[in-house]
XYZ file of C-alpha atoms in Angstrom:
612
model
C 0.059 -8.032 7.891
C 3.245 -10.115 8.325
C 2.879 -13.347 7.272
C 6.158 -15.799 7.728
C 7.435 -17.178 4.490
C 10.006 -18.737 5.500
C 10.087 -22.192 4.491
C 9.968 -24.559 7.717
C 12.662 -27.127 8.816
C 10.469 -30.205 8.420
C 9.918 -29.248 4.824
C 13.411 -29.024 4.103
C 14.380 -32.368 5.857
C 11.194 -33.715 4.023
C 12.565 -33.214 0.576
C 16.294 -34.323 1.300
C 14.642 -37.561 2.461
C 12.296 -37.794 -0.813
C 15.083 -36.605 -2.711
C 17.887 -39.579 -1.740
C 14.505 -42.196 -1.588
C 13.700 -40.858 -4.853
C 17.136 -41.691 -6.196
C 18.072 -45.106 -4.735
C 14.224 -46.143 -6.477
C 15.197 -44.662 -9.977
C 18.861 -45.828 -9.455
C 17.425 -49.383 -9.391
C 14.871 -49.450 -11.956
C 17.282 -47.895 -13.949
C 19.225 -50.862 -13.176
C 16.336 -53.413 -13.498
C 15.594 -51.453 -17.119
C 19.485 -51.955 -18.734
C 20.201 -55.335 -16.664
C 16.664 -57.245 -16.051
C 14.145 -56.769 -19.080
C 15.533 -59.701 -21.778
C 12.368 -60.293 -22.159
C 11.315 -56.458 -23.036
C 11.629 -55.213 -26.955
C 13.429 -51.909 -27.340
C 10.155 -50.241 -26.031
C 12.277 -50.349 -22.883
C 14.900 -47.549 -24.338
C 11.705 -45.291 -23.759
C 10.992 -46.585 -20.289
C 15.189 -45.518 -20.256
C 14.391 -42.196 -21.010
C 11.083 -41.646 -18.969
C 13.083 -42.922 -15.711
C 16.099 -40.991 -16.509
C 13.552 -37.559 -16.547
C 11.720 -38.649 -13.543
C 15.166 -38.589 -11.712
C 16.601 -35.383 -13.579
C 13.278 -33.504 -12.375
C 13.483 -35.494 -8.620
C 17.224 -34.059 -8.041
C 16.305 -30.858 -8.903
C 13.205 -30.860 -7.341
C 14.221 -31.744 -3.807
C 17.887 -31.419 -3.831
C 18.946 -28.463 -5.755
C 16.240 -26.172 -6.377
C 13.422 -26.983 -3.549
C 10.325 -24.420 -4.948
C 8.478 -23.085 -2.414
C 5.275 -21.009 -3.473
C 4.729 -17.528 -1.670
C 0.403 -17.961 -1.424
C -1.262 -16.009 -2.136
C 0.821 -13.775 -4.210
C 1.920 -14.652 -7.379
C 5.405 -15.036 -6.095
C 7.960 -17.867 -5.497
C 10.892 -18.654 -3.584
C 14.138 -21.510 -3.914
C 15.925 -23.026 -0.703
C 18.123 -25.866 -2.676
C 21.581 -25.942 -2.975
C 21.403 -23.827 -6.234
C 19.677 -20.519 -4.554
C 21.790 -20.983 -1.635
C 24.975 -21.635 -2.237
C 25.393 -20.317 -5.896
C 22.907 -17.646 -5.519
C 20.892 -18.319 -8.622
C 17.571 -16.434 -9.009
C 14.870 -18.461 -8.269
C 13.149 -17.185 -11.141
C 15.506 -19.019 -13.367
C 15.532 -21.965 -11.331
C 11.945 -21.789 -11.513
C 11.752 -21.244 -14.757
C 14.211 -24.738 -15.145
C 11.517 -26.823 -13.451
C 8.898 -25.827 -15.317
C 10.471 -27.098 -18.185
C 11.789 -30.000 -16.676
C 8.203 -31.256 -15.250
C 6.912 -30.280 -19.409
C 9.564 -33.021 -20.537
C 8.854 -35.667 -18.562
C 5.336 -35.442 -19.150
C 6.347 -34.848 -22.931
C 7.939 -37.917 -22.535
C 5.554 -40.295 -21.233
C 3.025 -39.227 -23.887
C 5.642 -40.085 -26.410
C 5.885 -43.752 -24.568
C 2.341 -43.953 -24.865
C 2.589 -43.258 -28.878
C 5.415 -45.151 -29.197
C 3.311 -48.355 -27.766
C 0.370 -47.689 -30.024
C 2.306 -47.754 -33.325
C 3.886 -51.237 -32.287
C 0.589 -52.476 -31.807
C -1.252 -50.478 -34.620
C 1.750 -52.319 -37.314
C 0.217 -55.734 -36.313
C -3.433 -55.166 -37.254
C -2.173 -52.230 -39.947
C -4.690 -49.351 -38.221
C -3.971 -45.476 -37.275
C 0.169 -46.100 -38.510
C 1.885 -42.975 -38.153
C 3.983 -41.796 -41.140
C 8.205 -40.807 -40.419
C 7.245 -37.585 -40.850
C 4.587 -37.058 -37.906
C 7.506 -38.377 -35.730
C 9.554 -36.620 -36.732
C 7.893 -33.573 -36.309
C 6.958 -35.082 -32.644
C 10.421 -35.289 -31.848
C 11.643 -32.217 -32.715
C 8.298 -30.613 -30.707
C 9.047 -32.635 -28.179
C 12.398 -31.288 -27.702
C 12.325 -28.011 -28.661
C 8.288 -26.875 -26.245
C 10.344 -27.626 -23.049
C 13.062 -25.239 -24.451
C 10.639 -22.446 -25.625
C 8.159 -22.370 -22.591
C 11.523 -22.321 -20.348
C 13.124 -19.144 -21.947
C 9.181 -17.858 -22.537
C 9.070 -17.846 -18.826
C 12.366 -16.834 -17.942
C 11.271 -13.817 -19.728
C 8.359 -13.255 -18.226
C 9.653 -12.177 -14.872
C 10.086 -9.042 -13.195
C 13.451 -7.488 -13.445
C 14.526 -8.694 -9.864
C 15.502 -4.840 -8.886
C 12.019 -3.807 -9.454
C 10.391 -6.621 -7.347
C 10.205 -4.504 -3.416
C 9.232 -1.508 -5.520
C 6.147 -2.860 -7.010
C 5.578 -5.300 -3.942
C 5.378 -1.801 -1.837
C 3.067 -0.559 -4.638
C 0.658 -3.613 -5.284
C 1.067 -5.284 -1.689
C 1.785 -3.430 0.821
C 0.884 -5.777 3.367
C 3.539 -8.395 3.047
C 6.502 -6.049 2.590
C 7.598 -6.889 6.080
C 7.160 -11.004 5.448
C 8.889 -10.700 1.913
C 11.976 -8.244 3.454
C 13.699 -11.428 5.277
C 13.747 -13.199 1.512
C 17.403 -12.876 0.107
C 16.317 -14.851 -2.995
C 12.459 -14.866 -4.500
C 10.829 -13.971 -7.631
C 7.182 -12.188 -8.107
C 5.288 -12.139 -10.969
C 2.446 -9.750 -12.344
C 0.363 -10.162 -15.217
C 1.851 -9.702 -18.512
C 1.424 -11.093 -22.087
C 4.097 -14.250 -21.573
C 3.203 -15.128 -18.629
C -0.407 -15.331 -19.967
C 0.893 -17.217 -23.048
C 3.042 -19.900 -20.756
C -0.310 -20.543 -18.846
C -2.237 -20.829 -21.578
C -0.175 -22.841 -23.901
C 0.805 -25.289 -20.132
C -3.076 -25.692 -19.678
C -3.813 -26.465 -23.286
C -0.818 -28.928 -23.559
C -1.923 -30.632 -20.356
C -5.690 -30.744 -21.267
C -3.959 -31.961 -24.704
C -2.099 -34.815 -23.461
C -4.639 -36.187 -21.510
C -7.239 -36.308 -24.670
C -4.318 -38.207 -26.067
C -4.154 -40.877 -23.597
C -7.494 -41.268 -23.282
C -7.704 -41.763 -27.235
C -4.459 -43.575 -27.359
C -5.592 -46.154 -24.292
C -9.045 -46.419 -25.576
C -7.292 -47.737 -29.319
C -4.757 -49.656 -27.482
C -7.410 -51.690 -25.795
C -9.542 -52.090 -28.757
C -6.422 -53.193 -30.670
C -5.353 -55.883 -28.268
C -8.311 -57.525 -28.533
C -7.590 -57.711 -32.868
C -4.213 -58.841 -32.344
C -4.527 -61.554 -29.831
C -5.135 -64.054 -32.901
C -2.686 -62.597 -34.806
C 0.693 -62.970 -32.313
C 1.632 -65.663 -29.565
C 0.560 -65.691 -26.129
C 3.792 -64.542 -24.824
C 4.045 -61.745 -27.544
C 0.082 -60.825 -26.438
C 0.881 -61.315 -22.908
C 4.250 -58.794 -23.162
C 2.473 -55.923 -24.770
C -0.867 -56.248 -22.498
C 1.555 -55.819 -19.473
C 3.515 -53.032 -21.459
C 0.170 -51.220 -22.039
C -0.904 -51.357 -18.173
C 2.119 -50.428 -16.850
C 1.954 -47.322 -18.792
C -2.024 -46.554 -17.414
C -0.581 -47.355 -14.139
C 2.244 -44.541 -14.068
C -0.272 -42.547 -15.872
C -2.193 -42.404 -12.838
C 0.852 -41.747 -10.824
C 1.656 -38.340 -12.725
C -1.884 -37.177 -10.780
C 1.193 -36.734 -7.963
C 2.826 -34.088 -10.261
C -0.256 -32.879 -11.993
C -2.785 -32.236 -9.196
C -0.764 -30.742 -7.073
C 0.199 -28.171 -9.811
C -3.409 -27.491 -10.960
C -4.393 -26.951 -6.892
C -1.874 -24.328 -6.827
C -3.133 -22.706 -9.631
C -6.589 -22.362 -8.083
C -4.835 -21.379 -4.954
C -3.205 -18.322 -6.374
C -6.321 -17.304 -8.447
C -8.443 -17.623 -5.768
C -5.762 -15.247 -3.305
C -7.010 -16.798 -0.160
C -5.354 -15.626 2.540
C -3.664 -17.458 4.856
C -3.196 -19.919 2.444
C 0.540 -20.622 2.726
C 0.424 -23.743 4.956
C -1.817 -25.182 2.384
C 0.777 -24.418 -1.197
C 3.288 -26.104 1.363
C 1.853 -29.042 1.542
C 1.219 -29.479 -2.377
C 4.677 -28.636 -3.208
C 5.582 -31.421 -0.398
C 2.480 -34.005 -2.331
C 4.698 -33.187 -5.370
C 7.927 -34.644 -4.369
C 5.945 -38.024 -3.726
C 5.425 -38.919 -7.410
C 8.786 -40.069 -8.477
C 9.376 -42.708 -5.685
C 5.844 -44.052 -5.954
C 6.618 -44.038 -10.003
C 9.311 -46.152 -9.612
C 7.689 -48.942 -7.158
C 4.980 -48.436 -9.766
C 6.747 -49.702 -12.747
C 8.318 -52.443 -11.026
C 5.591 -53.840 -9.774
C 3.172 -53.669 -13.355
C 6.487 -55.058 -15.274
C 6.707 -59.306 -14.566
C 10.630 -59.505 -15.506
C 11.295 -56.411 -12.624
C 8.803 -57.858 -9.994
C 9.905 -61.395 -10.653
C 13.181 -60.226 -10.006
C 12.559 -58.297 -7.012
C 10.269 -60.610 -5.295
C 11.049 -64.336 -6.857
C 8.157 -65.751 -6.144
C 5.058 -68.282 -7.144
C 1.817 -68.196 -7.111
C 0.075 -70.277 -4.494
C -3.842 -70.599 -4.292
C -5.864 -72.613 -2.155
C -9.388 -72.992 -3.550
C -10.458 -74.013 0.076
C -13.136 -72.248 1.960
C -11.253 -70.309 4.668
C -13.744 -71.364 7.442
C -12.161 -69.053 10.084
C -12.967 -65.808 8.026
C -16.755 -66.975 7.529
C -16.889 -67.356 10.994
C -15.239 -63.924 11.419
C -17.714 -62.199 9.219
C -20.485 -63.168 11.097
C -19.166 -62.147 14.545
C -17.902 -58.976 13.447
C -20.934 -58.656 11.714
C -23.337 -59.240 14.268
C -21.671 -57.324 16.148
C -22.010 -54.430 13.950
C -25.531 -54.845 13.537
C -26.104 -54.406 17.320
C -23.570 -51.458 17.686
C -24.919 -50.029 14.708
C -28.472 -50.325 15.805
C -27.593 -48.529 19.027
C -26.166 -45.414 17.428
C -28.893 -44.607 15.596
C -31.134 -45.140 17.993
C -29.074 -42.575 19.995
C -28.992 -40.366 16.966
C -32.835 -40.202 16.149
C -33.971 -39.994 20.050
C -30.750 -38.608 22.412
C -29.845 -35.547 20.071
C -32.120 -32.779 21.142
C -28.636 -30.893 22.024
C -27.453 -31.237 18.315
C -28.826 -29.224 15.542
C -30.049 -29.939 12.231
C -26.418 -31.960 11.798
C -27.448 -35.229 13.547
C -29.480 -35.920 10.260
C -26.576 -35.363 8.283
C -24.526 -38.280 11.010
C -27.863 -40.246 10.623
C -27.680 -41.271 7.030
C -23.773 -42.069 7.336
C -24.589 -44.203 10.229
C -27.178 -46.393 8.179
C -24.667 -46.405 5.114
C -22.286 -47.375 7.365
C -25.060 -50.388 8.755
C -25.688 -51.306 5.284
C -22.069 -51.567 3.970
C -21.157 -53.855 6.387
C -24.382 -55.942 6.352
C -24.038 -56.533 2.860
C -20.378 -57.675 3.157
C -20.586 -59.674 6.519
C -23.875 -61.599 5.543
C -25.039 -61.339 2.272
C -21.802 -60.877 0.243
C -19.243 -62.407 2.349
C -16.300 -62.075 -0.301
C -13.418 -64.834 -0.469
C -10.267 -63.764 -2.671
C -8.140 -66.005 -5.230
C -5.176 -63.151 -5.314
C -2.790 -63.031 -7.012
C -4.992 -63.548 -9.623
C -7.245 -60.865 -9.620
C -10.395 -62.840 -8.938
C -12.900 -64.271 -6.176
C -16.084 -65.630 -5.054
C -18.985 -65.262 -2.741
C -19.744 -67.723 0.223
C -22.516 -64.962 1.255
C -26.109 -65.642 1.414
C -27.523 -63.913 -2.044
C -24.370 -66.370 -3.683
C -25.169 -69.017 -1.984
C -29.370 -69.375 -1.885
C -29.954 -67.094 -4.409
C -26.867 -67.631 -6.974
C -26.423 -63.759 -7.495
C -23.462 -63.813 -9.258
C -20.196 -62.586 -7.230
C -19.485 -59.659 -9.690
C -23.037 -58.110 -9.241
C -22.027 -58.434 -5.126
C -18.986 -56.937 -5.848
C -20.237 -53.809 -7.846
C -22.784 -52.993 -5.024
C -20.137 -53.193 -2.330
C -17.718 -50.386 -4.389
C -20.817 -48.683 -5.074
C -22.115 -48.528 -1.693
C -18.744 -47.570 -0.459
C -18.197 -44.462 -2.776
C -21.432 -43.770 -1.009
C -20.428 -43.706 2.288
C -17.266 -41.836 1.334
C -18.790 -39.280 -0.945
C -21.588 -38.676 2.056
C -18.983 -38.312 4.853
C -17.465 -35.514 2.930
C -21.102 -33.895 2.542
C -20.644 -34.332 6.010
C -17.677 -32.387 6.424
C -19.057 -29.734 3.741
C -21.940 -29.354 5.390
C -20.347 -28.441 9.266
C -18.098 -26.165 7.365
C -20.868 -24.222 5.998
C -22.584 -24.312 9.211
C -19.812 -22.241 10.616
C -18.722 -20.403 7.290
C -22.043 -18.693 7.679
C -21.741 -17.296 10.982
C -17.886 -15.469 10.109
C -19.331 -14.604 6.676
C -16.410 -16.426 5.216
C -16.084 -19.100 2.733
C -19.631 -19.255 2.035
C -20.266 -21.775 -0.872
C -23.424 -20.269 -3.548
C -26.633 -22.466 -2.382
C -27.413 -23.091 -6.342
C -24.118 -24.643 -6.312
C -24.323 -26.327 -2.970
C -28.257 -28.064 -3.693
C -26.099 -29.172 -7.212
C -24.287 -31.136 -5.298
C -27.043 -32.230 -3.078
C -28.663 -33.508 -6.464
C -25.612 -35.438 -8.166
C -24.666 -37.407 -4.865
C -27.306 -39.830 -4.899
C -25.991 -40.427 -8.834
C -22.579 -40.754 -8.279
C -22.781 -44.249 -6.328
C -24.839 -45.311 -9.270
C -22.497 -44.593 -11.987
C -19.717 -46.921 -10.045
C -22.393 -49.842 -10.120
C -22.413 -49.557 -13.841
C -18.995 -49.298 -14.571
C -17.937 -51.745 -12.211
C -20.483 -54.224 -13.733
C -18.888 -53.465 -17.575
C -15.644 -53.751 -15.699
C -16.283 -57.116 -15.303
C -15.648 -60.361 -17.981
C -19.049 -62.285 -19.226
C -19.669 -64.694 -17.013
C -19.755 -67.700 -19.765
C -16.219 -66.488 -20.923
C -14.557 -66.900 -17.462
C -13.447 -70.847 -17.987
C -12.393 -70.029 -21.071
C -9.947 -67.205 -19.972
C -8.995 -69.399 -17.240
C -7.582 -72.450 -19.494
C -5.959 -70.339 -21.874
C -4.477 -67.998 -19.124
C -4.470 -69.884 -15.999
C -4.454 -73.870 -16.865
C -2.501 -75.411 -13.921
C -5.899 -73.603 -11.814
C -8.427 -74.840 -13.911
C -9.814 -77.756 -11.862
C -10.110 -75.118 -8.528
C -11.810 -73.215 -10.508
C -13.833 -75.834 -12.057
C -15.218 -76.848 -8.523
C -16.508 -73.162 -7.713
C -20.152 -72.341 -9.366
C -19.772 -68.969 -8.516
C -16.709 -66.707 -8.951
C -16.028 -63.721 -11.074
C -12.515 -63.151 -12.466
C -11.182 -59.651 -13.906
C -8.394 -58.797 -16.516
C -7.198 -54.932 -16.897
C -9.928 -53.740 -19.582
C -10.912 -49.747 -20.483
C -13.762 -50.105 -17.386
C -11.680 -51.666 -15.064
C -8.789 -49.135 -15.340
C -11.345 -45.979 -15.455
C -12.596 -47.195 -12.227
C -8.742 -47.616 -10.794
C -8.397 -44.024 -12.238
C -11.539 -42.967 -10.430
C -10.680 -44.500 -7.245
C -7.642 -42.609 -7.468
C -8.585 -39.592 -8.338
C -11.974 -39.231 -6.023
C -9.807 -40.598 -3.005
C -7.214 -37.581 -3.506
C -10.399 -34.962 -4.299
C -12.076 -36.457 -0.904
C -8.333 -36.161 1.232
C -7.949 -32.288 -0.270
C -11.586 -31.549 1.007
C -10.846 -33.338 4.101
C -8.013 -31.435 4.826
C -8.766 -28.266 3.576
C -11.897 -27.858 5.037
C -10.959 -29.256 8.587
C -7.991 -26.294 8.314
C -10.456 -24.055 7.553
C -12.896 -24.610 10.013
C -10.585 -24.776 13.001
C -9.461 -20.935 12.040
C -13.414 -20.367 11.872
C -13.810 -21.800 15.262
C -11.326 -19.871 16.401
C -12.681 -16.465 15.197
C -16.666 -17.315 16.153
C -15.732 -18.280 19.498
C -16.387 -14.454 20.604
C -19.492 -14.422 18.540
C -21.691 -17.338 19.733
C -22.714 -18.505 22.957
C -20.624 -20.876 24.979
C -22.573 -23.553 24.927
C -22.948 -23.207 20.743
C -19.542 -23.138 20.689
C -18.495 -26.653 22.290
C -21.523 -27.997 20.432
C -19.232 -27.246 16.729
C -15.929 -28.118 18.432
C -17.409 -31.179 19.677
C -19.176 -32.083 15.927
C -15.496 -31.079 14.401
C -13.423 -33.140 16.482
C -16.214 -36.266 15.939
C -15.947 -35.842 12.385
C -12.342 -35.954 12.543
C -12.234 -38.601 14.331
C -14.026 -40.443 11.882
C -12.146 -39.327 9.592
C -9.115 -41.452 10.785
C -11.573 -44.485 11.210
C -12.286 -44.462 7.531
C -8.413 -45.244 7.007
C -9.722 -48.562 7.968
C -12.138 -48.485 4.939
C -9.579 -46.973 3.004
C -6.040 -48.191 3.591
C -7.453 -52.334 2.794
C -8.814 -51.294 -0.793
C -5.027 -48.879 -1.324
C -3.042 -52.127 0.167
C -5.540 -54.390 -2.300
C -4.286 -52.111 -5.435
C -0.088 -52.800 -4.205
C -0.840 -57.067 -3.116
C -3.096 -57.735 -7.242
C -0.109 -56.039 -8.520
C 2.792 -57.394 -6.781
C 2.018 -61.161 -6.953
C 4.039 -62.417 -4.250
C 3.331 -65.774 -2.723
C 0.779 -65.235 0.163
C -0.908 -62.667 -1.551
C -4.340 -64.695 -1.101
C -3.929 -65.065 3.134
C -2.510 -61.301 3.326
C -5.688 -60.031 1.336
C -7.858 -62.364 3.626
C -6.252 -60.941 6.594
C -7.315 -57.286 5.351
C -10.707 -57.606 4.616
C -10.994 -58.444 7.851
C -9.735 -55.482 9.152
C -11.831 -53.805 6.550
C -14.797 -55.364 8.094
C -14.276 -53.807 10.979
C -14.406 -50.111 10.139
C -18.176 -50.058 10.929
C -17.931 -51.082 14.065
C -15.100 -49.152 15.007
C -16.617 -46.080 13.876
C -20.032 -46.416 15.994
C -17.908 -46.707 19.061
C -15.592 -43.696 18.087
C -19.357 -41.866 17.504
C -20.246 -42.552 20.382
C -18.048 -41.510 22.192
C -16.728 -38.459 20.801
C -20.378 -37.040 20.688
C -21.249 -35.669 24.774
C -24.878 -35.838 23.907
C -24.225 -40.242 23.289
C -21.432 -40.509 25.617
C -23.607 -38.936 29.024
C -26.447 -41.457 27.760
C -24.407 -44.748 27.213
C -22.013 -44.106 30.717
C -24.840 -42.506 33.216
């Protein structure tokens, strides 16, 4: 079987373009770090350091050493400057970034430690002694070291490698033969210890910052009697900024963890797929950078110089917006599942599968068009409800708002059952890729849970709704008569439950992308191999449920990209932060309506009914 490793020209032009992005960011928060943060205590040193690491591991990353794995052996290739030009083995190089991605990790862990025992002096709790940092330091500095040369050892002697690729895989001789410059690996004793002592550092450090964050939080609240509002203030930011890059290292670390189930799971064909995880990888520093800027006031106030402006005014034209976009998703809405439950006979057991997204979908945008109907106070990360439950029924605008992300994850979490669920369809006819049914009906049990468990963290996410004045005159005092005229509102600070949902979101959007992806690959290589094996007619009935599902697919960027762009306007603060987030709920209001008329029309059965 020849299989082309050769690492493609978009790839490489991808990575020089990450790589110089990458450094102009980092260049200027390194700048914005030494130049811009007066108001910063020596906390930002560490910052110094992190940034400095991030760049280090960018250059070589994308620049000089460029990675590439060789799925689904265990085998690994280099097309930077380095391997080409100086012919080093990439098993050194390798070897190099390894360590280099174990520092910077190191190092943000230390920045989280270094945060807690400034706070933990103030209310005298969980102090460290010198000697645990010093013995953190010198671990610090020396586990990079060891796990490098640990690996560097663990490599086959690179004269041995075609022998023992002849022996063990015979198969991609003729792919690997074109390679001037790879490194395979077998199983052996270090390479077992680097994995296991890599997967029991990672699993290590993050049981430390969940412990660490979880103290942090609980210490803030001790200390805000005990320091000044600014001092308060300056270590609240320091502490979310740090949860916020946190949950940008899911860039580095997911990818890395994918790959590892990619390799153990050898499945073929699977080379496109470690591609585009090395590429995800290369994404983390940039976004790091805009990260930190935007959590840290004296960087974004210096990047953006800007006020806050807030109109407590009822924005008539987006209540009047709601309610035409929303009656006009009621109707389309209506009409699709009628054409689902009676014009389907030509679909299989699938249309029920479309069916329940298609009332989700109803529902969603019911409750946010009519009986939600949110209006945002950005930049301040608060709102209120000019729906019908606010308004007749005074349900308060935080129980609205923890349905709406609930029902949401819903819809999301059952359009990938949708996608799992076609894939099976067809995995079973090739005999390929065949998920267990125990472990399939598992799934079938916990979705219906899932939706739940974002209603009740949302709802601890949120501040008591008798303490929301008070925040507001201690925090917000030049707002306090707009929000004095508004009976209903809900206003949000970044507590333990609000961050684990961010982290959530996060995470479960990434999960729900990979199985997007992945399983859309997958089933267009099914669809080409079953095409001999079904009839005809079978055949563009799956093609034409793939492509419909893809195509709704893109349409839920529409429910997607507003919440993502949400996330980047709450943190920024810039001036017309409230009119841009008005502008995209709008758009997210949309998405339902959007997506019955992409339904509709990429489904024959539906599209010969509606155009007769």
């Amino acid at each position: 079987m020849t299989v082309d490793f050769s690492t493609p020209s978009w790839l490489i032009l991808f990575f020089h373009f990450m790589g110089s992005l990458s450094m102009l960011l980092n260049c200027g928060t390194i700048f914005l770090i030494l130049f811009k943060s007066d108001k910063i205590d020596n906390f930002r040193y560490f910052l110094l350091l992190f940034q400095i690491l991030c760049m280090h591991t960018d250059i070589h990353l994308t620049l000089l050493i460029i990675p590439m794995p060789l799925s689904p052996l265990i085998a690994g290739t280099c097309n930077g400057i380095l391997a080409t030009y100086f012919k080093i083995w990439s098993h050194y190089l390798i070897a190099f970034i390894i360590a280099a991605l174990i520092s910077q990790m190191e190092c943000l862990v230390y920045c989280f430690v270094r945060k807690h025992q400034i706070i933990s002096k103030l209310v005298s709790r969980h102090v460290l002694s010198n000697c645990w940092y010093v013995f953190g330091t010198i671990l610090a500095v020396s586990t990079p070291v060891a796990i490098g040369l640990i690996f560097s050892q663990a490599g086959m002697k690179r004269e041995h490698q075609m022998s023992y690729i002849r022996e063990h895989h015979p198969t991609y001789v003729d792919s690997l033969l074109p390679l001037e410059n790879f490194s395979i690996y077998s199983s052996n004793p270090l390479l077992i210890i680097v994995i296991a002592v890599t997967s029991s550092g990672g699993f290590l450090c993050g049981v430390l910052f969940m412990m660490i964050t979880f103290d942090m939080l609980k210490m803030l609240k001790e200390v805000q009697t005990k320091v000044s509002l600014a001092s308060f203030h300056r270590y609240k930011v320091a502490v979310t900024s740090l949860l916020a890059q946190f949950s940008t290292s899911s860039l580095l670390l997911a990818p890395l963890f994918l790959f590892v189930l990619l390799v153990a799971s050898q499945i073929e064909n699977s080379h496109d797929a470690a591609e585009i995880l090395v590429a995800i990888m290369a994404l983390h520093s940039p976004i790091n950078a805009i990260v930190l800027v935007v959590t840290t006031p004296p960087f974004r106030n210096y990047v953006l110089r800007s006020t806050m402006d807030i109109s407590f005014d009822l924005p008539t034209w987006l209540v009047v917006y709601y309610h035409c976009i929303g009656t006009i998703s009621f109707i389309l809405n209506c009409g699709t599942i009628f054409l689902v439950v009676f014009k389907s006979d030509t679909i299989d057991n699938f249309r029920y599968c479309i069916l329940v997204f298609q009332i989700l979908c109803t529902l969603t945008d019911f409750h946010l068009t009519f009986l939600m109907e949110p209006i945002p106070l950005f930049p301040i990360i608060s709102g209120y409800c000019a729906g019908f439950f606010a308004t007749f029924f005074d349900v308060w605008s935080h129980y609205l708002m923890a349905f709406m992300v609930a029902i949401m994850s819903a819809q999301v979490e059952w359009l990938v059952y949708c996608f799992m669920k076609k894939h099976q369809t067809l995995g079973k006819i090739m005999c390929r890729h065949v998920c267990p049914r125990f472990l399939f009906m598992l799934g079938e049990i916990g979705m219906p849970f899932f939706p739940v468990l974002v209603y009740i963290a949302f709802c601890k996410a949120g501040m008591p709704r008798g303490e929301q004045m008070s925040y507001v005159r201690e925090h917000y005092i030049q707002f306090v008569s707009g929000f004095s005229s508004l009976k209903n509102f809900a206003i949000y600070t970044f507590n333990f439950w609000f961050i684990l949902m961010a982290f959530i979101a996060i995470f479960g959007g990434a999960f729900c992308g990979l199985v997007f992806i992945l399983s859309t690959w997958d089933m267009f290589k099914i669809l080409k191999g079953v095409q001999r094996k079904i009839s005809t007619t079978n055949y563009k009935r799956h093609q034409a449920a793939v492509r419909s599902l893809l195509a709704q697919f893109a349409v839920t960027s529409i429910c997607l990209c507003p919440p993502v762009l949400f996330v980047v306007v709450i943190l920024s603060e810039f001036r017309y932060a409230q009119v841009t987030v008005q502008f995209l709920l709008a758009v997210f209001a949309s998405h339902s309506s959007v997506n019955a008329v992409v339904l509709v029309m990429t489904t024959p059965p539906f599209r010969n009914y509606v155009l007769r």
